[in-house]
Short mmCIF file of C-alpha atoms and ligand atoms in Angstrom, two decimals:
data_model
loop_
_atom_site.label_atom_id
_atom_site.label_comp_id
_atom_site.label_asym_id
_atom_site.label_seq_id
_atom_site.Cartn_x
_atom_site.Cartn_y
_atom_site.Cartn_z
CA MET A 268 25.23 3.64 -38.08
CA ASP A 269 23.17 6.10 -36.03
CA GLU A 270 20.07 5.08 -37.90
CA LEU A 271 20.81 1.42 -37.31
CA ARG A 272 21.55 2.11 -33.67
CA SER A 273 18.26 3.90 -33.06
CA LYS A 274 16.44 1.12 -34.86
CA LEU A 275 18.05 -1.72 -32.94
CA PHE A 276 18.86 -0.37 -29.49
CA TYR A 277 16.32 0.01 -26.68
CA GLU A 278 16.91 3.18 -24.71
CA PRO A 279 14.46 4.18 -21.97
CA LYS A 280 13.50 7.87 -22.02
CA ASN A 281 12.64 10.21 -19.18
CA GLY A 282 8.87 10.54 -18.91
CA TYR A 283 9.02 14.34 -18.87
CA ASP A 284 10.40 14.23 -22.41
CA ARG A 285 7.46 12.12 -23.50
CA ILE A 286 4.42 14.02 -22.22
CA ASP A 287 2.82 17.27 -23.35
CA THR A 288 1.57 20.22 -21.34
CA GLN A 289 -1.94 18.88 -21.15
CA GLU A 290 -0.75 15.63 -19.63
CA ARG A 291 1.49 17.53 -17.24
CA LEU A 292 -1.61 19.32 -15.95
CA ALA A 293 -3.59 16.08 -15.70
CA LEU A 294 -0.72 14.60 -13.72
CA GLU A 295 -0.76 17.46 -11.21
CA ASP A 296 -4.54 17.17 -10.76
CA TYR A 297 -4.29 13.44 -10.19
CA CYS A 298 -1.47 13.79 -7.67
CA ARG A 299 -3.36 16.43 -5.69
CA ASP A 300 -6.22 13.96 -5.22
CA TYR A 301 -3.83 11.13 -4.40
CA MET A 302 -2.01 13.18 -1.76
CA ALA A 303 -5.28 14.06 -0.02
CA PHE A 304 -6.34 10.39 -0.04
CA LEU A 305 -2.96 9.26 1.31
CA ASN A 306 -2.92 11.87 4.06
CA ASP A 307 -6.25 10.58 5.40
CA SER A 308 -5.54 6.84 4.94
CA ARG A 309 -3.00 5.67 7.52
CA THR A 310 -4.32 2.17 8.26
CA GLU A 311 -5.93 -0.50 6.11
CA ARG A 312 -9.28 0.22 7.78
CA GLU A 313 -9.03 3.93 6.97
CA THR A 314 -7.96 3.16 3.40
CA VAL A 315 -10.93 0.84 2.89
CA ARG A 316 -13.33 3.34 4.46
CA ASN A 317 -12.08 6.18 2.26
CA ALA A 318 -12.17 3.97 -0.83
CA ILE A 319 -15.80 3.03 -0.14
CA ALA A 320 -16.74 6.68 0.37
CA ALA A 321 -15.13 7.63 -2.97
CA ALA A 322 -16.81 4.69 -4.72
CA GLU A 323 -20.27 5.44 -3.32
CA GLU A 324 -19.91 9.01 -4.51
CA ARG A 325 -19.41 7.55 -8.01
CA GLY A 326 -22.47 5.33 -7.85
CA PHE A 327 -21.09 2.07 -6.44
CA ARG A 328 -23.42 0.07 -4.20
CA ALA A 329 -22.74 -2.67 -1.67
CA TYR A 330 -23.23 -5.99 -3.45
CA GLU A 331 -26.01 -8.26 -2.26
CA PRO A 332 -26.35 -11.79 -3.65
CA GLY A 333 -29.12 -11.83 -6.22
CA MET A 334 -28.52 -8.26 -7.37
CA ALA A 335 -29.01 -7.73 -11.13
CA LEU A 336 -25.60 -7.38 -12.75
CA THR A 337 -26.14 -5.63 -16.06
CA PRO A 338 -23.30 -4.02 -18.04
CA GLY A 339 -22.18 -0.86 -16.30
CA ALA A 340 -23.34 -2.01 -12.84
CA LYS A 341 -20.97 -0.80 -10.09
CA VAL A 342 -20.74 -2.92 -6.95
CA TYR A 343 -18.38 -3.44 -4.03
CA ARG A 344 -17.98 -5.86 -1.18
CA VAL A 345 -15.99 -5.24 1.96
CA ASN A 346 -14.29 -7.93 4.02
CA ARG A 347 -14.26 -7.24 7.78
CA ASP A 348 -13.54 -3.54 7.20
CA LYS A 349 -9.99 -4.40 6.08
CA SER A 350 -10.07 -5.51 2.48
CA LEU A 351 -12.26 -4.48 -0.40
CA LEU A 352 -13.39 -5.65 -3.82
CA LEU A 353 -15.00 -3.31 -6.32
CA ALA A 354 -16.31 -4.20 -9.76
CA VAL A 355 -17.65 -2.47 -12.85
CA LEU A 356 -19.57 -4.95 -14.99
CA GLY A 357 -18.46 -5.14 -18.59
CA LYS A 358 -20.39 -5.53 -21.83
CA LYS A 359 -18.95 -9.02 -22.36
CA PRO A 360 -20.10 -11.90 -20.16
CA LEU A 361 -17.90 -13.10 -17.30
CA SER A 362 -17.10 -16.20 -19.36
CA GLU A 363 -14.77 -13.84 -21.29
CA GLY A 364 -12.77 -13.22 -18.10
CA VAL A 365 -12.27 -10.14 -15.95
CA VAL A 366 -9.47 -7.60 -15.60
CA ILE A 367 -8.26 -7.17 -12.03
CA ALA A 368 -6.02 -4.52 -10.48
CA GLY A 369 -4.95 -5.73 -7.06
CA ALA A 370 -3.02 -3.66 -4.54
CA HIS A 371 -2.61 -3.88 -0.78
CA ALA A 372 -3.88 -1.41 1.80
CA ASP A 373 -1.74 -2.50 4.78
CA CYS A 374 1.66 -0.92 5.44
CA PRO A 375 4.53 -1.44 7.88
CA ARG A 376 3.69 0.07 11.26
CA LEU A 377 4.08 -0.48 15.00
CA ASP A 378 1.13 -2.45 16.36
CA LEU A 379 0.46 -2.08 20.08
CA LYS A 380 0.75 -5.31 22.06
CA GLN A 381 -2.42 -6.66 23.69
CA LEU A 382 -1.21 -5.47 27.10
CA PRO A 383 0.71 -2.44 25.92
CA LEU A 384 0.54 0.07 28.74
CA HIS A 385 3.17 0.32 31.45
CA GLU A 386 4.91 2.88 33.59
CA SER A 387 8.66 2.99 34.02
CA ASP A 388 10.39 5.50 36.31
CA GLY A 389 7.61 8.02 36.04
CA LEU A 390 7.10 7.76 32.28
CA GLY A 391 4.18 6.04 30.55
CA TYR A 392 4.75 3.74 27.55
CA PHE A 393 2.97 1.60 25.00
CA ARG A 394 4.85 -1.58 24.09
CA THR A 395 4.65 -2.52 20.40
CA HIS A 396 5.18 -5.45 18.07
CA TYR A 397 6.15 -4.16 14.66
CA TYR A 398 4.12 -5.19 11.61
CA GLY A 399 5.90 -5.85 8.31
CA GLY A 400 9.55 -5.40 7.42
CA ILE A 401 11.10 -2.31 8.98
CA LYS A 402 14.51 -0.84 9.73
CA LYS A 403 13.86 -0.23 13.41
CA TYR A 404 16.07 2.82 13.86
CA GLN A 405 13.96 4.77 11.34
CA TRP A 406 11.04 4.77 13.79
CA LEU A 407 12.89 6.57 16.59
CA THR A 408 12.52 10.31 17.22
CA ILE A 409 9.82 10.88 14.63
CA PRO A 410 6.24 12.04 15.30
CA LEU A 411 3.86 9.10 15.61
CA GLU A 412 0.07 8.96 15.75
CA LEU A 413 -2.20 6.39 17.29
CA HIS A 414 -4.83 4.84 15.00
CA GLY A 415 -7.09 1.83 15.37
CA THR A 416 -10.14 0.15 16.76
CA VAL A 417 -11.07 -1.23 20.17
CA ALA A 418 -13.65 -4.01 20.17
CA LEU A 419 -15.69 -4.24 23.36
CA ARG A 420 -17.20 -7.28 25.03
CA ASP A 421 -20.72 -6.19 24.04
CA GLY A 422 -19.80 -6.38 20.35
CA SER A 423 -19.51 -2.65 19.80
CA THR A 424 -16.33 -1.02 18.54
CA VAL A 425 -14.64 2.27 19.27
CA ASP A 426 -12.41 3.94 16.69
CA VAL A 427 -9.32 5.57 18.12
CA CYS A 428 -7.37 8.32 16.41
CA VAL A 429 -4.94 10.58 18.22
CA GLY A 430 -2.60 12.95 16.46
CA ARG A 431 -4.22 13.37 13.06
CA GLU A 432 -6.28 16.49 13.71
CA PRO A 433 -4.43 19.82 13.98
CA GLY A 434 -3.64 20.59 17.60
CA GLU A 435 -3.80 16.98 18.75
CA PRO A 436 -0.78 15.52 20.58
CA LYS A 437 1.54 12.99 18.95
CA PHE A 438 3.88 10.34 20.32
CA VAL A 439 7.56 9.46 20.02
CA ILE A 440 10.09 6.70 20.61
CA THR A 441 13.20 8.18 22.19
CA ASP A 442 16.84 7.53 21.30
CA LEU A 443 20.09 7.85 23.19
CA LEU A 444 22.01 11.12 22.85
CA PRO A 445 25.20 10.92 20.73
CA HIS A 446 27.24 12.10 23.71
CA LEU A 447 26.45 8.78 25.42
CA GLY A 448 25.91 6.74 22.29
CA ALA A 449 29.46 5.53 21.58
CA GLU A 450 28.74 1.94 22.66
CA GLN A 451 25.41 1.88 20.84
CA MET A 452 26.99 3.11 17.62
CA LYS A 453 29.67 0.41 17.67
CA LYS A 454 27.00 -2.27 17.29
CA PRO A 455 25.69 -3.44 13.91
CA VAL A 456 22.42 -1.59 13.17
CA SER A 457 20.59 -4.93 13.26
CA GLU A 458 21.60 -5.35 16.92
CA ALA A 459 21.62 -1.77 18.17
CA PHE A 460 17.83 -1.48 18.07
CA THR A 461 15.51 -4.19 19.37
CA GLY A 462 11.83 -4.91 18.79
CA GLU A 463 11.11 -4.67 22.52
CA GLY A 464 12.86 -1.32 22.53
CA LEU A 465 10.26 0.20 20.19
CA GLN A 466 8.16 1.66 22.97
CA LEU A 467 5.99 4.71 22.52
CA LEU A 468 6.34 7.46 25.12
CA ILE A 469 2.75 8.41 25.87
CA GLY A 470 2.81 10.50 29.03
CA SER A 471 4.61 11.74 32.09
CA ALA A 472 2.20 13.57 34.42
CA PRO A 473 1.10 11.59 37.51
CA TYR A 474 -2.46 11.40 38.81
CA ALA A 475 -2.81 13.71 41.82
CA GLY A 476 -2.32 12.00 45.18
CA GLU A 477 -0.17 9.20 46.59
CA GLY A 478 0.55 5.62 45.50
CA LYS A 479 2.04 3.47 42.73
CA GLU A 480 1.76 3.85 38.97
CA ARG A 481 0.13 7.26 39.07
CA VAL A 482 1.26 8.11 35.50
CA LYS A 483 -0.34 4.94 34.20
CA LEU A 484 -3.48 5.78 36.18
CA ALA A 485 -3.58 9.29 34.73
CA LEU A 486 -3.18 7.92 31.18
CA LEU A 487 -5.91 5.32 31.62
CA SER A 488 -8.15 7.99 33.06
CA ILE A 489 -7.63 10.13 29.91
CA LEU A 490 -8.33 7.13 27.65
CA ASN A 491 -11.44 6.36 29.67
CA ASP A 492 -12.67 9.96 29.31
CA LEU A 493 -11.97 9.97 25.55
CA TYR A 494 -13.10 6.49 24.55
CA GLY A 495 -14.79 4.88 27.57
CA ILE A 496 -12.22 2.09 27.64
CA THR A 497 -10.27 0.39 30.44
CA GLU A 498 -6.93 -1.42 30.42
CA GLU A 499 -8.68 -4.76 29.88
CA ASP A 500 -10.17 -3.48 26.61
CA PHE A 501 -6.69 -3.45 25.04
CA LEU A 502 -6.98 -7.24 24.99
CA SER A 503 -9.36 -6.98 22.06
CA ALA A 504 -7.95 -3.92 20.34
CA GLU A 505 -6.07 -3.28 17.10
CA LEU A 506 -4.14 -0.12 17.70
CA ALA A 507 -1.09 0.99 15.77
CA ALA A 508 1.47 3.74 15.92
CA VAL A 509 1.86 5.20 12.45
CA PRO A 510 4.07 8.08 11.25
CA GLY A 511 2.59 11.51 11.80
CA PHE A 512 4.18 13.35 8.89
CA GLU A 513 1.93 15.33 6.59
CA VAL A 514 1.96 14.15 2.99
CA CYS A 515 3.78 16.78 0.96
CA GLU A 516 5.44 17.65 -2.32
CA LEU A 517 9.19 17.12 -2.39
CA GLY A 518 11.93 19.01 -4.21
CA LEU A 519 12.28 22.61 -5.38
CA ASP A 520 10.54 21.53 -8.56
CA ARG A 521 7.75 19.78 -6.55
CA SER A 522 8.22 16.75 -8.79
CA MET A 523 7.96 14.14 -6.01
CA ILE A 524 5.61 13.15 -3.22
CA GLY A 525 6.69 12.31 0.32
CA GLY A 526 4.50 10.48 2.80
CA TYR A 527 3.87 7.43 4.92
CA GLY A 528 2.36 4.27 3.47
CA GLN A 529 2.97 4.79 -0.24
CA ASP A 530 3.81 1.06 -0.36
CA ASP A 531 1.25 0.27 -1.42
CA ARG A 532 -1.33 3.04 -1.19
CA VAL A 533 0.17 4.73 -4.26
CA CYS A 534 -0.92 1.66 -6.27
CA ALA A 535 -4.09 1.17 -4.22
CA TYR A 536 -5.20 4.68 -5.12
CA ALA A 537 -4.16 4.26 -8.77
CA SER A 538 -6.17 1.01 -9.04
CA LEU A 539 -9.18 2.47 -7.25
CA ARG A 540 -9.16 5.68 -9.25
CA ALA A 541 -8.80 3.78 -12.53
CA LEU A 542 -11.84 1.70 -11.64
CA LEU A 543 -13.84 4.79 -10.68
CA ASP A 544 -12.89 6.44 -13.98
CA VAL A 545 -13.41 3.47 -16.30
CA GLU A 546 -16.25 3.96 -18.78
CA ALA A 547 -18.34 1.16 -20.28
CA PRO A 548 -15.53 -1.44 -20.28
CA GLU A 549 -15.67 -4.43 -22.62
CA ARG A 550 -14.70 -6.90 -19.90
CA THR A 551 -15.68 -6.65 -16.25
CA CYS A 552 -13.06 -4.69 -14.28
CA LEU A 553 -12.18 -5.20 -10.64
CA CYS A 554 -10.12 -3.35 -8.09
CA LEU A 555 -9.07 -5.27 -5.04
CA LEU A 556 -7.45 -3.84 -1.96
CA ALA A 557 -5.89 -6.65 0.03
CA ASP A 558 -4.79 -6.75 3.65
CA LYS A 559 -1.88 -8.56 5.36
CA GLU A 560 0.40 -8.44 2.32
CA GLU A 561 3.23 -7.16 4.49
CA THR A 562 3.04 -10.21 6.74
CA GLY A 563 2.89 -12.82 3.98
CA SER A 564 -0.75 -12.67 2.82
CA GLU A 565 -1.95 -14.97 5.58
CA GLY A 566 -5.30 -14.63 7.28
CA VAL A 567 -8.94 -14.08 6.53
CA THR A 568 -8.54 -10.59 5.06
CA SER A 569 -5.48 -11.49 3.00
CA MET A 570 -5.20 -12.48 -0.65
CA GLN A 571 -5.03 -16.14 0.40
CA SER A 572 -8.54 -15.90 1.89
CA GLU A 573 -11.33 -17.25 -0.27
CA PHE A 574 -13.20 -13.99 0.10
CA PHE A 575 -12.15 -13.12 -3.44
CA ASP A 576 -13.27 -16.50 -4.80
CA PHE A 577 -16.64 -16.27 -3.08
CA PHE A 578 -17.28 -12.82 -4.50
CA MET A 579 -16.36 -14.06 -7.97
CA GLU A 580 -18.60 -17.10 -7.51
CA ASP A 581 -21.49 -14.75 -6.72
CA LEU A 582 -20.82 -12.60 -9.78
CA CYS A 583 -20.43 -15.63 -12.02
CA ALA A 584 -23.59 -17.27 -10.62
CA ALA A 585 -25.58 -14.20 -11.68
CA GLN A 586 -24.54 -14.93 -15.27
CA SER A 587 -24.56 -18.74 -14.97
CA VAL A 588 -20.83 -18.89 -15.64
CA GLU A 589 -18.48 -21.34 -13.98
CA PRO A 590 -15.87 -19.32 -12.03
CA ARG A 591 -12.97 -21.40 -13.36
CA ARG A 592 -14.04 -20.57 -16.92
CA CYS A 593 -13.92 -16.91 -15.93
CA PHE A 594 -10.54 -17.19 -14.16
CA GLU A 595 -8.76 -18.94 -17.01
CA LYS A 596 -9.49 -15.99 -19.31
CA SER A 597 -8.83 -13.29 -16.72
CA LEU A 598 -5.90 -10.95 -16.32
CA CYS A 599 -4.55 -9.59 -13.03
CA LEU A 600 -2.26 -6.63 -12.58
CA SER A 601 -0.65 -7.13 -9.19
CA ALA A 602 -0.20 -3.44 -8.48
CA ASP A 603 2.57 -3.00 -5.95
CA VAL A 604 5.50 -0.62 -5.69
CA SER A 605 8.89 -1.57 -7.04
CA VAL A 606 12.22 -0.15 -6.00
CA ALA A 607 13.52 2.91 -7.81
CA TYR A 608 17.23 3.18 -8.56
CA ASP A 609 18.87 5.21 -5.80
CA PRO A 610 22.17 6.87 -6.83
CA LEU A 611 23.19 7.02 -3.16
CA TYR A 612 23.21 3.21 -2.96
CA PRO A 613 24.41 2.06 -6.40
CA GLU A 614 25.86 -1.17 -4.96
CA ALA A 615 22.34 -2.60 -4.40
CA PHE A 616 21.24 -2.41 -8.03
CA GLU A 617 22.01 -3.55 -11.51
CA LYS A 618 21.23 -0.20 -12.98
CA ARG A 619 19.92 -1.06 -16.42
CA SER A 620 17.36 -3.53 -15.05
CA THR A 621 16.16 -1.23 -12.27
CA ALA A 622 13.30 1.22 -12.54
CA GLN A 623 14.34 4.87 -12.61
CA LEU A 624 12.39 7.72 -11.14
CA ASN A 625 10.29 9.60 -13.73
CA HIS A 626 10.61 6.80 -16.28
CA GLY A 627 7.05 5.66 -15.65
CA VAL A 628 5.26 2.73 -14.10
CA GLY A 629 7.47 -0.31 -13.60
CA VAL A 630 6.58 -3.75 -14.93
CA LEU A 631 8.19 -6.69 -13.14
CA LYS A 632 8.16 -9.89 -15.11
CA TYR A 633 9.38 -11.61 -11.97
CA THR A 634 10.00 -10.72 -8.33
CA GLY A 635 11.18 -13.28 -5.77
CA SER A 636 14.67 -13.57 -4.35
CA ARG A 637 17.79 -15.68 -4.81
CA GLY A 638 17.04 -17.64 -7.93
CA LYS A 639 13.57 -16.09 -8.40
CA SER A 640 12.36 -18.07 -5.40
CA ALA A 641 8.65 -17.59 -4.70
CA THR A 642 8.11 -15.42 -7.76
CA ASN A 643 5.14 -15.22 -10.04
CA ASP A 644 7.04 -15.16 -13.32
CA ALA A 645 4.65 -13.61 -15.82
CA SER A 646 4.73 -15.14 -19.27
CA ALA A 647 6.47 -13.43 -22.18
CA GLU A 648 3.11 -13.41 -23.98
CA LEU A 649 1.48 -11.49 -21.12
CA VAL A 650 4.27 -8.90 -21.02
CA ALA A 651 3.94 -8.52 -24.79
CA GLU A 652 0.23 -7.82 -24.36
CA LEU A 653 1.05 -5.02 -21.90
CA ARG A 654 3.65 -3.60 -24.34
CA ARG A 655 0.95 -3.44 -26.99
CA ILE A 656 -1.61 -1.73 -24.72
CA PHE A 657 0.80 0.72 -23.05
CA ASP A 658 2.43 1.80 -26.28
CA ALA A 659 -0.96 2.29 -27.97
CA LYS A 660 -2.30 4.37 -25.08
CA GLY A 661 0.81 6.48 -24.43
CA VAL A 662 1.60 5.00 -21.02
CA VAL A 663 5.14 5.82 -19.93
CA TRP A 664 6.47 2.55 -18.55
CA GLN A 665 9.69 0.67 -17.91
CA MET A 666 10.88 -2.80 -17.05
CA ALA A 667 11.87 -3.19 -13.41
CA GLU A 668 13.69 -5.57 -11.07
CA LEU A 669 14.00 -5.63 -7.29
CA GLY A 670 17.73 -5.30 -6.71
CA LYS A 671 20.82 -7.22 -7.79
CA VAL A 672 20.74 -10.99 -8.27
CA ASP A 673 21.31 -12.77 -4.95
CA ARG A 674 21.11 -9.49 -3.04
CA GLY A 675 17.57 -9.86 -1.67
CA GLY A 676 14.21 -9.48 -3.30
CA GLY A 677 10.56 -9.46 -2.39
CA GLY A 678 7.09 -10.71 -3.13
CA THR A 679 3.61 -9.37 -3.72
CA ILE A 680 0.09 -10.77 -3.97
CA ALA A 681 0.84 -11.91 -7.55
CA LYS A 682 1.58 -15.55 -6.76
CA PHE A 683 -1.69 -15.94 -4.87
CA MET A 684 -3.67 -14.61 -7.79
CA ALA A 685 -1.77 -16.84 -10.22
CA ARG A 686 -2.60 -19.85 -8.05
CA ARG A 687 -6.22 -19.32 -9.11
CA ASN A 688 -5.24 -19.91 -12.74
CA ILE A 689 -5.38 -16.18 -13.46
CA ASP A 690 -2.68 -14.71 -15.72
CA THR A 691 -0.89 -12.27 -13.41
CA VAL A 692 1.85 -9.70 -13.80
CA ASP A 693 3.50 -7.37 -11.27
CA LEU A 694 3.40 -3.69 -12.03
CA GLY A 695 3.79 -0.62 -9.87
CA THR A 696 5.19 2.76 -8.99
CA PRO A 697 8.96 2.92 -8.42
CA ILE A 698 9.65 4.10 -4.87
CA LEU A 699 12.59 5.40 -2.85
CA SER A 700 13.05 4.46 0.84
CA MET A 701 10.46 1.67 0.64
CA HIS A 702 9.08 0.70 4.08
CA ALA A 703 10.55 3.79 5.72
CA PRO A 704 8.16 5.97 7.76
CA PHE A 705 8.41 8.56 4.97
CA GLU A 706 8.59 7.18 1.44
CA THR A 707 9.24 8.99 -1.84
CA VAL A 708 7.66 8.52 -5.26
CA SER A 709 7.61 10.70 -8.36
CA LYS A 710 4.41 12.38 -9.45
CA LEU A 711 4.89 11.27 -13.02
CA ASP A 712 5.31 7.62 -12.07
CA SER A 713 2.28 7.73 -9.75
CA TYR A 714 0.12 9.17 -12.51
CA MET A 715 1.45 6.65 -15.04
CA THR A 716 0.52 3.81 -12.68
CA TYR A 717 -3.07 5.05 -12.80
CA LYS A 718 -2.90 5.50 -16.56
CA ALA A 719 -1.47 2.00 -16.99
CA VAL A 720 -4.26 0.38 -15.01
CA LEU A 721 -6.93 2.44 -16.77
CA SER A 722 -5.50 1.57 -20.19
CA VAL A 723 -5.76 -2.15 -19.44
CA PHE A 724 -9.27 -1.74 -18.01
CA GLN A 725 -10.29 0.21 -21.09
CA ASP A 726 -8.61 -2.13 -23.61
MN1 MN B 1006 3.94 -3.64 -1.31
MN1 MN B 1007 5.93 -3.72 1.29
#
């Protein structure tokens, strides 16, 4: 019976029981690099900039139409500093299709409004409009940094970054003390904290002299000294408050990684790194880092923009291939985090169908919510192809689902890739506390996400 059981049953195994010492060391090396990348990449612009720097170091060049695209050529194209496409040309022509790993570089954050600065009872504030899905209370009483870009009337831009360098000040959103919080705590969490209430405390010392709004004046004077900007320049600025925690190892055993923005920079880094490490692939491989995924993939830098199609048209034109002939034979891994089973909240999950920490990269045949609405449901044949590749290459992986049926759900860029007649499947690192200012992943799962993407690139 035991023999029959082990033959017929499917039992997922912990990844640590499936890797050897050598792989354990490779995993630690990989995670060290990932943590450094994550620590320095707190906005989509910073992520794209750091990705380009890493790619150029490995021989990638900015693509110009007309460039010779011989096997092994490494090119990239950036879209308005916010999204990025990178490609390594394969030995086979583009008519054989390409292999794409697509992740997103934007993360939930608190964007400053276009007229953010005000003074209230001697304290200076920035008003915000949150970006992406957040639980508002999580953003109170934590260290926040200010990152972004101010575009000036003359066409020049000024990059702003306060709080990242050691010794620089940070910012905070205050909360009511528990002694006076009885009324607040009676309210449902969804009502106790408002979007307008998410205001950043940015200063308190008045400008010397007499008159109104001296704190605001002092703050503008500091900003003017630092960046040469005035209040009017906020009108054309993209500034965001992002969590100011250092990326770190978690747990006595250091088996996990804590940090801001791991949805989806853990998959963005895995996809990028796999592309940088791929050697002489058969088919052309692409890494794409999309923007605006957290707000529904709308807009010119999102996955619904034709930027991707135009880049592919250029590549295909160089080989006299019709793009649709390329797309219909292509494969896209929509690399985005999935939820990891959290024993503290068992009611949210159907355990057997949920990814578990340290059980490897998660594959989601479908996402969506309430009756698979808005999902890209990958075909059984496509999932079977991944089973073949992952098992042959020793990738630790598991099937995943985003929560109980009818409980909620989520989407990724997958459906927008599939719309292009590209076979697409969701795959990603299981994560705890998704969308919180400080998210948790396991080192093993992060490494296996990279290994999964590389194995498909190298297939
Ligand atoms: Mn995501
Ligand atoms: Mn997300």
